[in-house]
Coordinates of N, CA and C in Angstrom, one line a residue:
M1 N -32.5 66.2 63.6 CA -32.8 64.9 63.0 C -33.0 65.0 61.5
L2 N -32.4 64.1 60.8 CA -32.5 64.0 59.4 C -33.6 63.1 58.9
K3 N -34.3 63.6 57.8 CA -35.3 62.7 57.2 C -34.9 62.6 55.8
R4 N -34.8 61.3 55.3 CA -34.4 61.0 54.0 C -35.6 60.6 53.1
Y5 N -35.6 61.1 51.9 CA -36.7 60.8 51.0 C -36.1 60.0 49.8
G6 N -36.7 58.8 49.5 CA -36.3 58.0 48.3 C -35.0 57.3 48.5
A7 N -34.5 57.1 49.7 CA -33.2 56.3 49.9 C -33.6 54.9 49.5
G8 N -32.7 54.2 48.8 CA -32.8 52.8 48.4 C -33.6 52.6 47.2
E9 N -33.9 53.6 46.4 CA -34.7 53.5 45.2 C -33.7 53.0 44.1
T10 N -34.3 52.6 43.0 CA -33.5 52.1 41.8 C -33.5 53.1 40.7
G11 N -32.5 53.1 39.9 CA -32.4 54.0 38.7 C -32.4 53.2 37.4
A12 N -31.7 53.7 36.4 CA -31.7 53.0 35.1 C -31.1 51.6 35.3
G13 N -31.7 50.7 34.5 CA -31.3 49.3 34.6 C -31.6 48.6 35.9
G14 N -32.5 49.2 36.7 CA -32.9 48.6 38.0 C -31.8 48.6 39.0
K15 N -30.7 49.3 38.8 CA -29.6 49.4 39.8 C -30.0 50.2 41.0
P16 N -29.6 49.8 42.2 CA -29.9 50.6 43.3 C -29.1 51.9 43.3
L17 N -29.8 53.0 43.7 CA -29.1 54.3 43.8 C -28.5 54.5 45.1
P18 N -27.2 54.9 45.2 CA -26.5 55.0 46.5 C -26.7 56.4 47.1
F19 N -27.8 57.0 47.0 CA -28.1 58.3 47.6 C -29.6 58.5 47.7
A20 N -30.0 59.4 48.6 CA -31.4 59.8 48.8 C -31.8 60.8 47.7
R21 N -33.0 60.8 47.3 CA -33.5 61.8 46.4 C -33.5 63.2 47.1
A22 N -33.7 63.2 48.4 CA -33.7 64.5 49.2 C -33.4 64.1 50.6
V23 N -32.8 65.1 51.3 CA -32.6 65.0 52.8 C -33.1 66.3 53.4
E24 N -33.9 66.2 54.5 CA -34.4 67.3 55.2 C -33.7 67.4 56.5
A25 N -33.3 68.7 56.9 CA -32.6 68.9 58.2 C -33.0 70.3 58.7
D26 N -33.7 70.3 59.8 CA -34.1 71.6 60.4 C -34.7 72.6 59.5
G27 N -35.6 72.2 58.7 CA -36.3 73.1 57.8 C -35.7 73.2 56.4
W28 N -34.5 72.8 56.3 CA -33.7 72.8 55.0 C -34.0 71.5 54.3
L29 N -34.2 71.6 53.0 CA -34.4 70.4 52.1 C -33.4 70.5 51.0
Y30 N -32.5 69.4 50.9 CA -31.5 69.3 49.9 C -31.9 68.3 48.9
V31 N -32.3 68.7 47.7 CA -32.8 67.8 46.7 C -31.6 67.4 45.8
S32 N -31.4 66.1 45.6 CA -30.4 65.6 44.7 C -30.7 66.0 43.3
G33 N -29.6 66.0 42.4 CA -29.8 66.3 41.0 C -30.8 65.4 40.3
Q34 N -31.7 66.1 39.6 CA -32.8 65.4 38.9 C -32.6 65.5 37.4
V35 N -32.9 64.5 36.7 CA -32.8 64.5 35.2 C -34.2 64.1 34.7
A36 N -34.3 64.1 33.4 CA -35.6 63.9 32.7 C -35.9 62.4 32.6
M37 N -35.9 61.7 33.8 CA -36.1 60.2 33.8 C -37.5 59.9 34.2
E38 N -38.0 58.9 33.5 CA -39.3 58.3 33.8 C -39.2 56.8 33.6
N39 N -39.6 56.1 34.7 CA -39.6 54.6 34.7 C -38.2 54.1 34.3
G40 N -37.1 54.8 34.8 CA -35.8 54.3 34.6 C -35.2 54.7 33.3
E41 N -35.9 55.5 32.4 CA -35.3 55.9 31.1 C -35.4 57.4 31.0
I42 N -34.5 57.9 30.2 CA -34.5 59.4 29.9 C -35.6 59.6 28.9
V43 N -36.5 60.6 29.1 CA -37.6 60.9 28.1 C -36.9 61.4 26.8
P44 N -37.5 61.0 25.7 CA -37.0 61.5 24.4 C -37.3 63.0 24.2
G45 N -36.6 63.6 23.3 CA -36.9 65.0 23.0 C -35.7 65.9 23.3
G46 N -35.9 67.2 23.0 CA -34.8 68.1 23.2 C -34.8 68.8 24.5
I47 N -34.1 69.9 24.6 CA -33.9 70.6 25.9 C -35.3 71.0 26.5
V48 N -36.2 71.4 25.7 CA -37.5 71.9 26.2 C -38.2 70.8 26.9
Q49 N -38.4 69.6 26.3 CA -39.1 68.5 26.9 C -38.3 68.0 28.1
Q50 N -37.0 67.9 28.0 CA -36.2 67.4 29.1 C -36.3 68.3 30.3
T51 N -36.2 69.6 30.1 CA -36.3 70.6 31.2 C -37.7 70.4 31.9
K52 N -38.7 70.3 31.1 CA -40.1 70.2 31.7 C -40.1 68.9 32.6
K53 N -39.7 67.8 32.1 CA -39.7 66.6 32.8 C -38.8 66.6 34.1
T54 N -37.6 67.3 33.9 CA -36.7 67.4 35.1 C -37.4 68.3 36.2
M55 N -38.0 69.4 35.8 CA -38.7 70.2 36.7 C -39.9 69.4 37.4
E56 N -40.6 68.7 36.6 CA -41.7 67.8 37.2 C -41.2 66.9 38.2
N57 N -40.0 66.3 38.0 CA -39.4 65.4 38.9 C -39.0 66.1 40.2
L58 N -38.4 67.3 40.0 CA -38.0 68.1 41.1 C -39.2 68.5 42.0
I59 N -40.3 69.0 41.3 CA -41.5 69.4 42.1 C -42.1 68.2 42.8
A60 N -42.0 67.0 42.2 CA -42.6 65.8 42.9 C -41.9 65.6 44.2
I61 N -40.6 65.7 44.2 CA -39.8 65.5 45.5 C -40.1 66.6 46.5
L62 N -40.2 67.9 46.0 CA -40.5 69.0 46.9 C -41.9 68.7 47.5
T63 N -42.8 68.4 46.7 CA -44.2 68.1 47.2 C -44.3 67.0 48.2
E64 N -43.6 65.9 47.9 CA -43.6 64.8 48.8 C -43.1 65.2 50.2
A65 N -42.1 66.1 50.2 CA -41.5 66.6 51.5 C -42.3 67.7 52.1
G66 N -43.3 68.2 51.4 CA -44.1 69.3 52.0 C -43.6 70.7 51.7
Y67 N -42.8 70.8 50.6 CA -42.3 72.1 50.1 C -42.9 72.4 48.8
G68 N -42.6 73.6 48.3 CA -43.0 74.0 47.0 C -41.9 74.9 46.3
L69 N -42.1 75.2 45.1 CA -41.1 76.0 44.4 C -40.9 77.4 45.1
E70 N -41.9 77.9 45.8 CA -41.8 79.2 46.5 C -40.8 79.0 47.7
D71 N -40.5 77.8 48.1 CA -39.5 77.6 49.2 C -38.1 77.4 48.7
V72 N -37.9 77.3 47.4 CA -36.5 77.0 46.9 C -35.7 78.3 47.0
V73 N -34.5 78.2 47.6 CA -33.6 79.3 47.8 C -32.4 79.3 46.8
R74 N -32.1 78.1 46.3 CA -30.9 78.0 45.4 C -31.1 76.8 44.5
V75 N -30.7 77.0 43.3 CA -30.8 75.9 42.2 C -29.5 75.8 41.6
G76 N -29.1 74.5 41.3 CA -27.9 74.3 40.5 C -28.3 73.6 39.2
V77 N -27.8 74.1 38.1 CA -28.1 73.6 36.8 C -26.9 73.1 36.0
W78 N -27.0 72.0 35.4 CA -25.9 71.5 34.5 C -26.5 71.3 33.2
L79 N -26.0 71.9 32.2 CA -26.4 71.7 30.8 C -25.4 71.0 30.0
D80 N -25.8 70.0 29.2 CA -24.8 69.3 28.4 C -24.3 70.1 27.2
D81 N -25.2 71.0 26.7 CA -24.8 71.8 25.5 C -25.1 73.3 25.8
P82 N -24.1 74.1 25.8 CA -24.3 75.6 26.2 C -25.3 76.2 25.1
R83 N -25.4 75.7 24.0 CA -26.4 76.3 23.0 C -27.8 76.1 23.4
D84 N -28.1 75.3 24.4 CA -29.4 75.1 25.0 C -29.8 76.1 26.0
F85 N -28.8 77.0 26.4 CA -29.0 77.9 27.5 C -30.3 78.7 27.4
W86 N -30.5 79.4 26.3 CA -31.7 80.3 26.2 C -33.0 79.5 26.2
S87 N -33.0 78.4 25.5 CA -34.2 77.5 25.5 C -34.5 77.0 26.9
F88 N -33.5 76.6 27.6 CA -33.6 76.1 29.0 C -34.2 77.3 29.8
N89 N -33.6 78.5 29.7 CA -34.1 79.6 30.5 C -35.6 79.9 30.3
G90 N -36.0 79.8 29.1 CA -37.4 80.0 28.8 C -38.4 79.1 29.5
V91 N -38.0 77.8 29.6 CA -38.8 76.8 30.4 C -38.7 77.1 31.8
Y92 N -37.5 77.3 32.3 CA -37.2 77.5 33.7 C -38.0 78.7 34.2
A93 N -38.1 79.8 33.5 CA -38.8 81.0 33.9 C -40.3 80.7 34.1
E94 N -40.8 79.7 33.3 CA -42.2 79.4 33.4 C -42.5 78.8 34.8
Y95 N -41.5 78.2 35.5 CA -41.7 77.6 36.8 C -41.5 78.6 37.9
F96 N -40.5 79.4 37.8 CA -40.1 80.3 38.9 C -40.6 81.7 38.8
G97 N -41.0 82.1 37.6 CA -41.6 83.4 37.4 C -40.9 84.6 38.0
A98 N -41.6 85.4 38.6 CA -41.1 86.7 39.1 C -40.3 86.6 40.4
T99 N -40.3 85.4 41.1 CA -39.6 85.2 42.3 C -38.6 84.1 42.2
P100 N -37.6 84.2 41.3 CA -36.6 83.1 41.1 C -35.6 83.0 42.3
P101 N -35.2 81.8 42.5 CA -34.1 81.6 43.6 C -32.8 82.0 43.0
A102 N -31.8 82.0 43.9 CA -30.4 82.1 43.4 C -30.1 80.9 42.6
R103 N -29.1 81.0 41.6 CA -28.9 79.9 40.7 C -27.5 79.9 40.2
A104 N -26.9 78.7 40.0 CA -25.7 78.6 39.2 C -26.0 77.7 38.0
C105 N -25.4 78.0 36.9 CA -25.7 77.2 35.7 C -24.4 77.0 34.9
V106 N -24.0 75.7 34.7 CA -22.7 75.4 34.1 C -22.9 74.4 33.0
Q107 N -21.9 74.3 32.1 CA -21.9 73.3 31.1 C -21.1 72.1 31.7
S108 N -21.6 70.9 31.5 CA -21.0 69.7 32.1 C -21.3 68.5 31.3
S109 N -20.4 67.6 31.2 CA -20.7 66.3 30.6 C -21.6 65.5 31.6
M110 N -22.6 64.8 31.2 CA -23.5 64.2 32.0 C -23.1 62.7 32.3
M111 N -23.6 62.2 33.4 CA -23.3 60.8 33.7 C -24.3 59.8 33.0
V112 N -25.5 60.4 32.6 CA -26.5 59.6 31.9 C -26.7 60.4 30.6
D113 N -27.4 59.8 29.6 CA -27.6 60.5 28.3 C -28.8 61.5 28.4
C114 N -28.5 62.6 29.1 CA -29.6 63.6 29.2 C -29.0 65.0 28.8
K115 N -29.8 66.0 28.7 CA -29.4 67.3 28.3 C -29.3 68.3 29.5
V116 N -30.0 67.9 30.6 CA -30.0 68.8 31.8 C -30.1 68.1 33.1
E117 N -29.5 68.6 34.1 CA -29.7 68.1 35.5 C -29.9 69.3 36.4
I118 N -30.8 69.2 37.3 CA -31.1 70.3 38.2 C -31.2 69.7 39.7
D119 N -30.5 70.4 40.6 CA -30.7 70.2 42.0 C -31.2 71.4 42.7
C120 N -31.6 71.4 44.0 CA -32.0 72.6 44.7 C -31.9 72.4 46.1
V121 N -31.9 73.6 46.8 CA -32.0 73.7 48.3 C -33.2 74.5 48.6
A122 N -34.1 74.0 49.4 CA -35.3 74.7 49.8 C -35.3 74.9 51.3
F123 N -36.0 75.9 51.8 CA -36.2 76.2 53.2 C -37.6 76.5 53.6
K124 N -38.0 75.9 54.7 CA -39.4 76.2 55.2 C -39.3 76.1 56.7
R125 N -39.7 77.1 57.4 CA -39.7 77.1 58.8 C -40.7 76.1 59.3
K126 N -40.4 75.2 60.1 CA -41.3 74.1 60.6 C -41.9 74.5 61.9

């Protein structure tokens, strides 16, 4: 059985989002890409501020579903500017510490005016 989190929510400009923030299936949680959005707007600031807000958004979804960062097995990262890589990594390491998940990190043009997008897959035996 699938459980969807945040389906039917709205994004920037009050437009309905055509996807769930996360979907859970047999202990696996697939979290959609998160950006540094608050109240429908991207938070101001550079890569450090945006990474922190993006991680807060990711953690909020994990928590709502009963998961934590310790349950994350894979992370996908998209950076708008490859020059932000080391600053991003510094913030990212603060969250995952000595037990980081597998990760892919690429440069990509973003669909919204942000510097970073992060998605993840988590697992927790139910």
